[in-house]
Coordinates of C-alpha atoms in Angstrom, one line a residue:
Chain I
M1 CA -28.1 13.1 62.0
S2 CA -25.4 15.4 60.9
T3 CA -24.7 16.3 57.3
S4 CA -21.4 14.4 57.3
E5 CA -23.0 11.3 58.6
L6 CA -25.6 11.6 55.9
I7 CA -23.1 11.5 53.1
G8 CA -20.7 9.3 54.9
A9 CA -17.6 11.5 54.6
P10 CA -16.1 12.0 58.0
A11 CA -15.2 15.7 57.8
P12 CA -14.9 17.0 61.3
A13 CA -16.5 20.3 62.1
P14 CA -14.0 23.1 61.8
T15 CA -12.5 24.0 65.2
R16 CA -9.6 26.2 66.1
T17 CA -6.9 23.6 66.6
A18 CA -3.7 25.2 65.3
L19 CA -1.6 27.5 67.4
P20 CA -2.2 31.2 66.5
G21 CA 1.4 31.6 65.5
T22 CA 1.6 28.7 63.1
F23 CA 0.7 30.6 60.0
L24 CA 3.0 33.5 60.9
A25 CA 5.9 31.2 61.5
S26 CA 5.3 29.6 58.2
E27 CA 5.1 32.9 56.3
L28 CA 8.2 34.2 58.0
K29 CA 10.1 31.1 57.1
L30 CA 8.9 31.6 53.5
V31 CA 10.4 35.1 53.5
L32 CA 13.6 34.0 55.1
R33 CA 14.1 31.0 52.9
R34 CA 13.8 33.0 49.7
R35 CA 17.3 33.4 48.2
R36 CA 16.7 36.9 47.1
N37 CA 15.8 38.0 50.6
L38 CA 18.7 36.1 52.1
G39 CA 21.0 37.9 49.6
M40 CA 19.7 41.3 50.6
L41 CA 20.1 40.4 54.3
G42 CA 23.7 39.2 53.6
V43 CA 24.6 42.5 51.9
L44 CA 23.1 44.5 54.7
V45 CA 24.9 42.5 57.3
A46 CA 28.2 42.8 55.3
A47 CA 27.9 46.6 55.0
P48 CA 29.1 47.4 58.6
I49 CA 32.0 44.9 58.1
V50 CA 33.0 46.7 54.9
I51 CA 32.8 50.1 56.6
G52 CA 34.8 48.8 59.5
L53 CA 37.5 47.4 57.3
A54 CA 37.6 50.7 55.4
L55 CA 37.9 52.7 58.6
R56 CA 40.6 50.4 59.9
A57 CA 42.6 50.8 56.7
S58 CA 42.3 54.6 56.8
S59 CA 42.9 54.9 60.6
S60 CA 46.1 52.8 60.4
S61 CA 47.4 55.2 57.9
G62 CA 46.8 57.9 60.4
E63 CA 44.0 59.9 58.7
G64 CA 41.5 60.2 61.5
D65 CA 38.4 62.3 60.5
G66 CA 36.7 64.1 63.3
D67 CA 33.9 65.5 61.1
A68 CA 32.8 62.1 59.8
P69 CA 29.0 61.5 59.8
A70 CA 27.1 58.9 61.7
F71 CA 29.6 58.5 64.6
L72 CA 32.2 57.2 62.1
G73 CA 34.7 59.4 63.9
E74 CA 33.9 57.6 67.2
V75 CA 34.5 54.1 65.8
A76 CA 38.3 54.3 66.0
G77 CA 38.0 55.1 69.7
N78 CA 35.3 52.6 70.5
G79 CA 34.5 49.9 68.0
L80 CA 31.0 49.4 69.4
F81 CA 30.0 52.6 67.7
L82 CA 30.2 50.8 64.4
G83 CA 26.9 49.1 65.3
F84 CA 25.2 52.5 65.5
S85 CA 27.0 53.8 62.4
G86 CA 25.7 50.8 60.4
L87 CA 22.1 51.6 61.2
L88 CA 22.5 55.3 60.4
L89 CA 24.2 54.7 57.1
L90 CA 21.8 52.0 55.9
M91 CA 18.6 53.7 57.1
P92 CA 18.2 56.3 54.4
F93 CA 18.2 53.8 51.5
F94 CA 19.3 50.2 51.8
L95 CA 17.2 49.1 54.7
P96 CA 14.0 50.6 53.2
L97 CA 15.0 49.1 49.9
A98 CA 15.1 45.7 51.4
M99 CA 11.7 46.3 53.1
S100 CA 10.2 47.6 49.8
V101 CA 11.1 44.3 48.2
V102 CA 9.7 42.1 50.9
S103 CA 6.5 44.1 51.6
G104 CA 5.9 44.9 47.9
D105 CA 6.1 41.2 47.2
S106 CA 3.8 40.2 50.0
I107 CA 0.4 40.1 48.3
A108 CA 1.4 40.9 44.7
G109 CA 3.9 38.0 44.7
E110 CA 1.1 35.5 45.8
A111 CA -1.3 37.0 43.2
S112 CA 1.2 36.7 40.4
A113 CA 2.1 33.1 41.3
G114 CA -1.6 32.3 41.7
T115 CA -1.0 31.0 45.2
L116 CA -3.3 33.8 46.6
R117 CA -6.4 32.0 45.4
Y118 CA -5.3 28.8 47.1
L119 CA -4.5 30.6 50.4
L120 CA -8.0 32.1 50.3
I121 CA -9.6 28.7 49.5
V122 CA -7.8 27.1 52.5
P123 CA -9.3 29.4 53.9
A124 CA -6.6 31.7 55.3
G125 CA -9.1 34.5 55.6
R126 CA -8.4 37.8 53.9
G127 CA -7.9 39.9 57.0
R128 CA -5.9 37.2 58.7
L129 CA -3.7 36.8 55.6
L130 CA -3.1 40.6 55.5
A131 CA -2.2 40.7 59.2
T132 CA 0.1 37.7 58.8
K133 CA 1.8 39.1 55.8
Y134 CA 2.3 42.5 57.5
A135 CA 3.6 40.8 60.7
S136 CA 6.1 38.8 58.7
C137 CA 7.4 42.0 57.0
V138 CA 7.8 43.7 60.4
L139 CA 9.6 40.7 61.8
F140 CA 11.9 40.6 58.8
G141 CA 12.6 44.3 59.4
L142 CA 13.4 43.6 63.1
I143 CA 15.7 40.7 62.3
T144 CA 17.5 42.8 59.7
T145 CA 18.1 45.8 62.0
V146 CA 19.2 43.6 64.9
L147 CA 21.6 41.7 62.6
V148 CA 23.0 45.0 61.2
V149 CA 23.7 46.4 64.7
T150 CA 25.1 43.1 65.8
S151 CA 27.3 42.8 62.8
G152 CA 28.6 46.4 63.3
M153 CA 29.3 45.9 67.0
V154 CA 31.1 42.6 66.6
T155 CA 33.1 43.9 63.7
G156 CA 33.9 47.1 65.5
A157 CA 35.0 45.2 68.7
A158 CA 37.2 42.9 66.6
L159 CA 38.9 45.7 64.6
F160 CA 39.0 48.4 67.2
S161 CA 39.0 48.5 71.0
A162 CA 35.7 47.9 72.8
G163 CA 34.9 49.3 76.1
D164 CA 32.6 51.7 78.0
V165 CA 30.8 54.0 75.7
T166 CA 31.0 57.7 76.2
L167 CA 27.6 59.2 75.2
L168 CA 27.1 62.3 73.2
S169 CA 26.0 64.0 76.4
G170 CA 29.4 63.1 78.0
T171 CA 28.1 60.4 80.4
T172 CA 29.8 57.0 80.2
I173 CA 27.8 53.7 80.2
G174 CA 28.9 50.2 80.6
F175 CA 28.6 47.2 78.2
G176 CA 25.2 46.0 79.3
E177 CA 23.7 49.5 79.0
T178 CA 25.4 49.8 75.6
L179 CA 23.8 46.6 74.4
W180 CA 20.4 47.8 75.7
R181 CA 20.7 51.1 73.8
A182 CA 21.8 49.2 70.7
L183 CA 18.7 47.0 71.0
L184 CA 16.5 50.1 71.4
M185 CA 18.0 51.6 68.3
A186 CA 17.4 48.4 66.3
G187 CA 13.9 48.3 67.6
Y188 CA 13.2 51.9 66.6
A189 CA 14.7 51.3 63.1
A190 CA 12.3 48.3 62.9
V191 CA 9.3 50.5 63.7
L192 CA 10.4 52.9 61.0
L193 CA 10.6 50.1 58.5
G194 CA 7.2 48.9 59.9
G195 CA 5.6 52.2 58.8
L196 CA 7.1 51.7 55.3
A197 CA 5.9 48.0 55.3
A198 CA 2.3 49.1 55.8
I199 CA 2.6 51.3 52.7
G200 CA 4.3 48.4 50.9
V201 CA 1.6 45.9 51.8
F202 CA -1.1 48.3 50.6
V203 CA 0.7 48.9 47.3
S204 CA 1.1 45.2 47.0
T205 CA -2.7 44.7 47.1
L206 CA -3.1 47.0 44.2
T207 CA -1.3 44.9 41.6
E208 CA -0.4 41.4 40.4
V209 CA 3.1 42.5 39.3
P210 CA 5.4 42.3 42.3
V211 CA 8.2 44.3 40.7
A212 CA 5.9 47.2 40.1
A213 CA 4.9 47.2 43.8
M214 CA 8.5 46.9 45.0
A215 CA 9.7 49.8 42.8
T216 CA 6.8 52.0 43.9
V217 CA 7.5 51.4 47.6
A218 CA 11.2 51.9 47.1
A219 CA 10.5 55.3 45.6
I220 CA 8.5 56.5 48.6
P221 CA 11.2 57.1 51.2
V222 CA 13.4 58.7 48.5
L223 CA 10.6 61.0 47.5
S224 CA 9.9 61.8 51.2
Q225 CA 13.5 62.6 51.9
I226 CA 13.6 64.9 48.9
L227 CA 10.5 66.7 50.1
G228 CA 12.2 67.0 53.5
L229 CA 15.0 69.0 51.9
I230 CA 12.7 71.6 50.5
P231 CA 12.4 74.5 53.0
Q232 CA 9.3 75.9 51.4
L233 CA 7.5 72.7 52.5
S234 CA 8.5 73.0 56.1
W235 CA 4.8 72.8 57.2
L236 CA 4.7 69.3 55.7
H237 CA 8.0 68.0 57.2
P238 CA 6.6 66.7 60.5
W239 CA 4.2 64.5 58.6
L240 CA 6.8 63.0 56.3
L241 CA 7.6 59.4 56.7
T242 CA 11.3 60.0 56.8
D243 CA 11.3 63.1 59.1
T244 CA 12.3 61.0 62.1
W245 CA 14.6 58.5 60.3
S246 CA 17.9 60.1 61.4
V247 CA 17.4 60.7 65.1
F248 CA 19.4 57.7 66.3
G249 CA 21.8 60.0 68.1
D250 CA 19.0 60.7 70.6
F251 CA 19.4 57.2 71.9
L252 CA 23.0 58.0 72.8
R253 CA 22.2 60.8 75.3
E254 CA 21.6 60.5 79.0
P255 CA 18.8 60.5 79.5
I256 CA 17.5 59.4 76.1
M257 CA 15.9 62.4 74.3
T258 CA 12.4 61.1 73.6
E259 CA 10.8 64.0 71.9
A260 CA 11.7 63.1 68.3
I261 CA 11.7 59.4 68.9
G262 CA 8.2 59.6 70.4
R263 CA 7.0 61.6 67.4
G264 CA 8.6 59.0 65.1
L265 CA 6.9 56.1 66.9
L266 CA 3.5 58.0 66.7
T267 CA 3.7 59.0 63.0
H268 CA 4.8 55.5 62.0
A269 CA 1.9 54.0 64.0
G270 CA -0.3 56.4 62.2
Y271 CA 1.1 55.4 58.8
A272 CA 0.6 51.8 59.7
V273 CA -3.0 52.2 60.8
I274 CA -4.0 54.3 57.7
F275 CA -2.3 52.1 55.1
L276 CA -3.3 48.8 56.7
S277 CA -6.9 50.0 56.6
F278 CA -6.5 50.9 52.9
A279 CA -5.0 47.5 52.3
W280 CA -7.7 45.7 54.2
A281 CA -10.4 47.6 52.3
R282 CA -8.8 46.8 49.0
L283 CA -8.1 43.1 49.7
T284 CA -11.4 42.3 51.2
M285 CA -13.4 43.8 48.4
R286 CA -11.3 42.7 45.5
D287 CA -12.1 39.8 43.1
I288 CA -9.2 37.4 43.0
T289 CA -8.9 36.9 39.3
S290 CA -5.3 35.7 39.1
Chain Y
M1 CA -31.5 17.2 52.0
T2 CA -29.7 20.3 51.2
S3 CA -27.7 20.5 48.0
A4 CA -23.9 20.5 48.1
I5 CA -24.0 23.6 45.8
A6 CA -27.0 25.7 45.1
T7 CA -27.0 29.0 43.4
S8 CA -29.9 31.2 42.7
A9 CA -29.9 33.6 39.8
L10 CA -26.2 33.9 40.0
T11 CA -24.9 36.6 37.7
K12 CA -21.4 38.0 37.2
R13 CA -20.8 41.1 35.0
F14 CA -17.4 42.5 34.1
G15 CA -18.3 46.0 32.9
K16 CA -20.7 45.5 30.1
R17 CA -19.8 41.8 29.5
T18 CA -21.9 39.3 31.3
A19 CA -19.7 36.3 32.1
V20 CA -22.2 34.4 34.2
D21 CA -25.8 34.9 33.2
V22 CA -28.5 34.1 35.8
I23 CA -27.6 30.5 36.6
D24 CA -29.3 28.2 39.1
L25 CA -26.9 25.4 39.8
D26 CA -28.2 22.5 41.9
V27 CA -25.6 19.9 42.8
P28 CA -27.1 17.1 44.8
Q29 CA -25.1 15.8 47.7
G30 CA -23.2 12.6 46.8
S31 CA -23.3 13.3 43.1
V32 CA -20.4 13.6 40.7
Y33 CA -21.5 16.7 38.8
G34 CA -19.9 17.5 35.5
F35 CA -19.8 21.2 34.8
L36 CA -19.5 21.2 31.1
G37 CA -18.9 23.9 28.6
P38 CA -16.5 25.2 26.0
N39 CA -13.5 27.3 27.0
G40 CA -14.6 30.7 27.9
S41 CA -18.2 29.8 28.7
G42 CA -18.0 31.0 32.3
K43 CA -17.1 27.8 34.2
T44 CA -14.0 29.1 36.0
T45 CA -15.7 32.4 36.8
T46 CA -18.6 30.5 38.3
I47 CA -16.2 28.4 40.4
R48 CA -14.4 31.5 41.6
I49 CA -17.7 32.9 42.9
L50 CA -18.7 29.6 44.5
L51 CA -15.5 29.6 46.5
G52 CA -15.8 33.2 47.5
L53 CA -12.8 34.4 45.4
A54 CA -15.0 36.7 43.4
A55 CA -18.2 38.5 44.4
A56 CA -21.4 37.8 42.5
S57 CA -23.0 40.8 40.8
E58 CA -26.4 39.4 41.6
G59 CA -27.8 36.2 43.0
T60 CA -26.9 33.9 45.9
V61 CA -24.6 31.0 46.5
H62 CA -25.0 28.3 49.1
L63 CA -22.2 25.8 49.6
L64 CA -22.9 22.8 51.8
G65 CA -25.9 24.7 53.1
E66 CA -23.9 27.8 54.1
R67 CA -24.4 31.2 52.4
M68 CA -21.2 32.3 50.6
P69 CA -19.1 34.3 50.9
D70 CA -20.2 35.0 54.5
G71 CA -19.8 31.4 55.6
A72 CA -16.4 31.0 54.0
S73 CA -14.5 30.4 57.1
A74 CA -16.9 27.8 58.3
V75 CA -17.5 25.9 55.1
L76 CA -14.3 26.2 53.1
P77 CA -12.3 23.8 55.4
R78 CA -14.8 21.1 54.3
V79 CA -14.2 21.9 50.6
G80 CA -11.2 20.9 48.6
A81 CA -10.6 22.8 45.4
L82 CA -8.5 23.0 42.3
V83 CA -9.2 26.2 40.5
D84 CA -7.8 27.4 37.1
G85 CA -4.8 25.1 37.3
P86 CA -2.3 24.4 40.1
A87 CA -0.3 27.3 41.6
F88 CA 2.5 26.9 44.1
H89 CA 5.7 28.5 45.1
P90 CA 8.3 27.5 42.6
Y91 CA 11.3 27.5 45.0
L92 CA 9.6 25.3 47.6
S93 CA 9.4 21.5 47.3
G94 CA 6.0 19.9 46.7
R95 CA 5.9 18.8 50.3
D96 CA 6.9 22.2 51.7
N97 CA 4.2 23.8 49.6
L98 CA 1.6 21.5 51.1
V99 CA 3.0 22.2 54.6
R100 CA 2.6 25.9 54.0
L101 CA -1.0 25.6 52.8
D102 CA -1.9 23.4 55.8
A103 CA -0.2 25.9 58.1
A104 CA -2.5 28.6 56.7
D105 CA -5.5 26.5 57.8
R106 CA -6.3 27.4 61.4
T107 CA -8.7 24.5 61.6
A108 CA -6.2 21.8 60.6
T109 CA -4.4 19.9 63.4
P110 CA -0.6 20.3 63.2
A111 CA -0.1 17.0 65.1
D112 CA -1.0 14.8 62.2
R113 CA 0.1 17.2 59.4
R114 CA 2.9 15.0 58.2
R115 CA 0.8 12.0 58.0
R116 CA -2.0 13.8 56.1
I117 CA 0.5 15.3 53.7
D118 CA 2.2 12.0 53.1
A119 CA -1.2 10.3 52.5
A120 CA -2.3 13.0 50.0
L121 CA 1.0 12.8 48.1
E122 CA 0.8 9.0 48.1
R123 CA -2.8 9.2 46.8
V124 CA -1.9 11.3 43.7
G125 CA 1.3 9.3 43.0
L126 CA 3.7 12.1 43.9
A127 CA 5.4 10.6 47.0
A128 CA 8.6 9.9 45.2
A129 CA 8.9 13.5 43.9
A130 CA 7.7 15.2 47.0
G131 CA 11.1 16.6 47.9
K132 CA 11.8 18.1 44.5
N133 CA 11.3 21.9 43.9
Y134 CA 8.0 22.7 42.4
R135 CA 9.7 24.5 39.5
A136 CA 11.3 21.2 38.4
Y137 CA 7.8 19.5 38.2
S138 CA 6.3 18.7 34.9
Q139 CA 2.8 20.0 34.1
G140 CA 1.3 16.7 35.1
M141 CA 3.2 16.6 38.4
R142 CA 2.0 20.1 39.1
Q143 CA -1.6 19.1 38.4
R144 CA -1.1 16.1 40.8
L145 CA 0.2 18.4 43.5
G146 CA -2.9 20.6 43.1
L147 CA -5.0 17.5 43.6
A148 CA -3.0 16.6 46.6
A149 CA -3.6 20.0 48.1
S150 CA -7.4 19.5 47.7
L151 CA -7.1 16.2 49.5
L152 CA -5.1 17.3 52.6
R153 CA -8.2 16.7 54.8
P154 CA -11.3 14.7 54.4
R155 CA -13.7 16.8 52.4
E156 CA -17.4 16.9 52.0
L157 CA -17.1 18.6 48.6
L158 CA -14.4 18.6 46.0
V159 CA -14.4 21.3 43.3
L160 CA -12.1 20.4 40.5
D161 CA -11.6 22.8 37.7
E162 CA -10.3 20.8 34.6
P163 CA -8.6 18.2 36.8
T164 CA -7.1 16.2 33.9
N165 CA -5.5 19.2 32.2
G166 CA -2.0 18.5 31.3
L167 CA -2.1 14.9 32.3
D168 CA -1.0 12.0 30.1
P169 CA -3.6 9.2 29.4
Q170 CA -2.3 7.2 32.4
G171 CA -2.6 10.3 34.7
T172 CA -6.1 10.9 33.3
R173 CA -7.1 7.3 34.2
E174 CA -5.7 7.8 37.7
V175 CA -7.7 11.0 38.2
R176 CA -10.8 9.2 37.1
H177 CA -10.1 6.5 39.6
L178 CA -9.4 9.0 42.3
V179 CA -12.7 10.8 41.6
S180 CA -14.7 7.6 41.8
E181 CA -12.8 6.6 45.0
V182 CA -13.6 9.9 46.6
A183 CA -17.2 9.8 45.4
A184 CA -17.6 6.3 46.8
A185 CA -16.6 7.6 50.2
G186 CA -19.5 10.0 50.0
T187 CA -17.8 13.2 48.9
T188 CA -19.7 15.3 46.4
V189 CA -17.5 16.0 43.4
F190 CA -18.1 19.1 41.2
L191 CA -15.8 18.9 38.2
S192 CA -15.6 21.2 35.3
S193 CA -14.4 20.1 32.0
H194 CA -14.5 20.9 28.3
L195 CA -14.1 17.3 27.5
L196 CA -17.4 15.6 26.8
S197 CA -16.0 12.1 27.1
E198 CA -14.5 12.8 30.5
V199 CA -17.8 13.9 31.9
D200 CA -19.6 11.1 30.2
Q201 CA -17.4 8.6 31.9
M202 CA -17.2 10.0 35.4
C203 CA -20.3 11.9 36.2
T204 CA -23.8 11.1 37.5
H205 CA -25.1 14.6 36.9
V206 CA -24.3 17.3 34.4
G207 CA -24.7 21.0 33.9
I208 CA -24.0 22.5 30.5
M209 CA -22.8 26.0 30.2
R210 CA -23.0 28.0 27.0
S211 CA -21.9 31.7 26.8
G212 CA -22.4 32.2 30.5
A213 CA -25.8 30.5 30.7
L214 CA -26.7 27.1 32.1
V215 CA -28.5 25.6 29.2
A216 CA -29.2 22.2 30.8
Q217 CA -28.9 20.5 34.1
G218 CA -29.8 17.1 35.6
S219 CA -28.8 13.5 36.0
I220 CA -27.2 12.2 32.9
S221 CA -29.8 9.5 32.4
T222 CA -32.7 12.0 32.6
L223 CA -31.0 14.3 30.1
R224 CA -30.3 11.4 27.8
S225 CA -33.8 10.0 27.9
A226 CA -35.0 13.4 26.6
L227 CA -33.2 12.6 23.4
A228 CA -34.7 10.0 21.0
T229 CA -32.8 6.8 20.4
R230 CA -32.4 6.3 16.7
L231 CA -32.5 3.1 14.7
R232 CA -30.3 2.8 11.6
I233 CA -30.7 0.1 9.0
D234 CA -27.9 -0.3 6.4
T235 CA -29.5 -1.6 3.2
R236 CA -29.4 -0.9 -0.5
A237 CA -33.2 -0.9 -0.6
G238 CA -33.6 2.3 1.4
D239 CA -37.0 3.3 0.2
D240 CA -38.6 -0.1 1.0
A241 CA -37.0 -0.1 4.4
A242 CA -38.3 3.5 5.1
E243 CA -41.8 2.2 4.2
V244 CA -41.5 -0.5 6.9
L245 CA -40.1 1.9 9.5
R246 CA -43.0 4.3 9.0
R247 CA -45.4 1.4 9.4
F248 CA -43.9 0.8 12.9
G249 CA -44.5 4.4 13.8
L250 CA -40.9 5.6 13.7
R251 CA -40.7 9.3 13.2
N252 CA -38.4 11.5 11.1
V253 CA -37.5 8.6 8.9
A254 CA -34.9 9.5 6.4
A255 CA -33.4 7.4 3.6
D256 CA -30.1 7.9 1.9
S257 CA -27.9 5.9 -0.4
T258 CA -26.5 3.6 2.3
G259 CA -29.7 3.0 4.3
V260 CA -32.4 4.6 6.4
T261 CA -32.7 6.0 9.9
G262 CA -35.6 6.9 12.2
E263 CA -36.4 7.7 15.8
L264 CA -37.2 4.5 17.5
G265 CA -39.9 5.8 19.8
G266 CA -41.8 2.9 21.4
A267 CA -41.1 0.4 18.7
V268 CA -39.2 -2.9 19.4
P269 CA -36.1 -3.2 17.2
E270 CA -36.4 -7.0 16.9
D271 CA -39.9 -6.7 15.5
V272 CA -38.8 -4.1 13.0
V273 CA -36.0 -6.2 11.8
E274 CA -38.2 -9.3 11.5
E275 CA -40.7 -7.3 9.5
L276 CA -38.0 -5.9 7.2
V277 CA -36.7 -9.4 6.4
K278 CA -40.2 -10.7 5.8
S279 CA -40.8 -7.8 3.4
G280 CA -37.7 -8.8 1.4
V281 CA -35.5 -5.9 2.4
P282 CA -31.9 -7.0 2.4
V283 CA -30.5 -5.9 5.8
R284 CA -26.8 -5.6 6.0
Q285 CA -26.5 -4.0 9.5
V286 CA -28.7 -2.7 12.2
I287 CA -27.5 -0.1 14.6
I288 CA -29.3 1.4 17.6
E289 CA -27.8 4.9 18.1
R290 CA -28.1 6.0 21.7
P291 CA -27.3 9.7 21.9
G292 CA -24.1 10.6 23.8
L293 CA -23.4 13.8 25.5
E294 CA -22.1 15.2 22.2
E295 CA -25.5 14.8 20.6
L296 CA -27.1 16.1 23.8
F297 CA -24.9 19.2 23.7
V298 CA -25.6 19.9 20.1
S299 CA -29.3 19.4 20.5
L300 CA -29.3 21.8 23.4
T301 CA -27.3 24.5 21.9
G302 CA -27.7 23.8 18.2
E303 CA -24.0 24.4 17.8
G304 CA -20.7 22.7 17.9
F305 CA -18.3 22.6 20.8
D306 CA -16.0 25.5 20.2
V307 CA -14.5 28.3 22.1
D308 CA -17.0 30.9 23.2
E309 CA -16.4 34.6 22.6

């Protein structure tokens, strides 16, 4: 006679019945429904539009600028470049800021609301919760970068001409290839944000005050970029988080220059492994007292 | 039969402070166990350890026969819990909060999720407010939503930490009804409270915490029988009455200006009264004082029921 028969409560033995993605979908929805996150997403998507309008206003007054950074000079010739410009301009600060907020909030937000204890009683499982939170951060990053590129390309095409793109190496590629390159750039940017997200989730396990976690994480890319400017620290530069954050131009060569990009993917995978391990160690050993 | 909850020498220290001091809980299956103690006596800390939220400094915990926290993933789906007050996302509706919790449970079937959530909301009387944002809920509604979360699936054990906190008298009655309903279906209920009357009314078993130690544990009737029933006679002839009571073998007889009391022991009250009247003692009132939990608590701890350090 089973235990449940003995006491008369028909509690079925736990079996794995839910689809593996159910929890992740639910967490991602939670991130995307949050008004604060939607606001940040809206601002990021609006940024290329604002840049496009500003360029349009200045180019119609005849002040083209050939030395402009981040392909801005190319945008007047081919509006699709605005998608690339958007990523490059937002990558140093605003995209990581958004990721700092989402990843810093991931565990600390649940702890401060007290919902962490209820998730663990469900039981969500500490490792599984961490993996799900991290995955939802990474997906949020991917959605953001794809939307930024899309917004830039659509705005650029609407305000300027759109056509075949002449790459930095001189080769010309068609629309399909341009879209593919844009997607690769968005994906690469998402990987960069994924490296930061791992740090963010770790910091988030350290505190019950989400704002403290967010601020700490937001400071990390800034600090890293400052260190990257100090020549005396050149030995450190290849290991800095932000060392490969500005190599988007390499996607616009034929063939794609993979050296820096590959190094970027590797270092960020390294950051992810290290900080997720720390986060796992911290979360699985911690007493949940909130 | 294994106990629903069994701890052995469970101890929790925070630095030098011992919050839970070598306790051996034994919660029989099918019981409604009242975990009683003043605020700060270690109840919530104990519950956190039982549920695997915090690690024990020493000792072991078995929940439904499984060792905790190792067996958490196997045993927690069979346990519903309300710990340290309800906690939900303020910007989600009550229903969406439950959907989210259920989605986190990999052993829950998504197919009947809606039906289970509706049933749980209905059960705690929250169906009408299910679509409202949690932040708009009153304290009582929040408490109800917490109870609903613990009832999302059929459970073998419910752990309810101060379940009537913040509820109005009507809500308190509903919780009592809910507990008895769940218990009648065979679910073991472990409920903590600092309200003696609450435990007295709902529970079959009781454990009393005092400064982190479990000072008493057992079925309520067993614990009560350990205390002497007292006979009180209101009369103006206290000394004469005391004389009669002593003749019947009552112990600790004490007379005062309004009458006399004594521990009844094996004496039959009817015989005592008859003898009093025969002896010409004018009897105004006879009271048999059965000790309640309050007296039990005081007798065990020698103290009142205040906040612990």
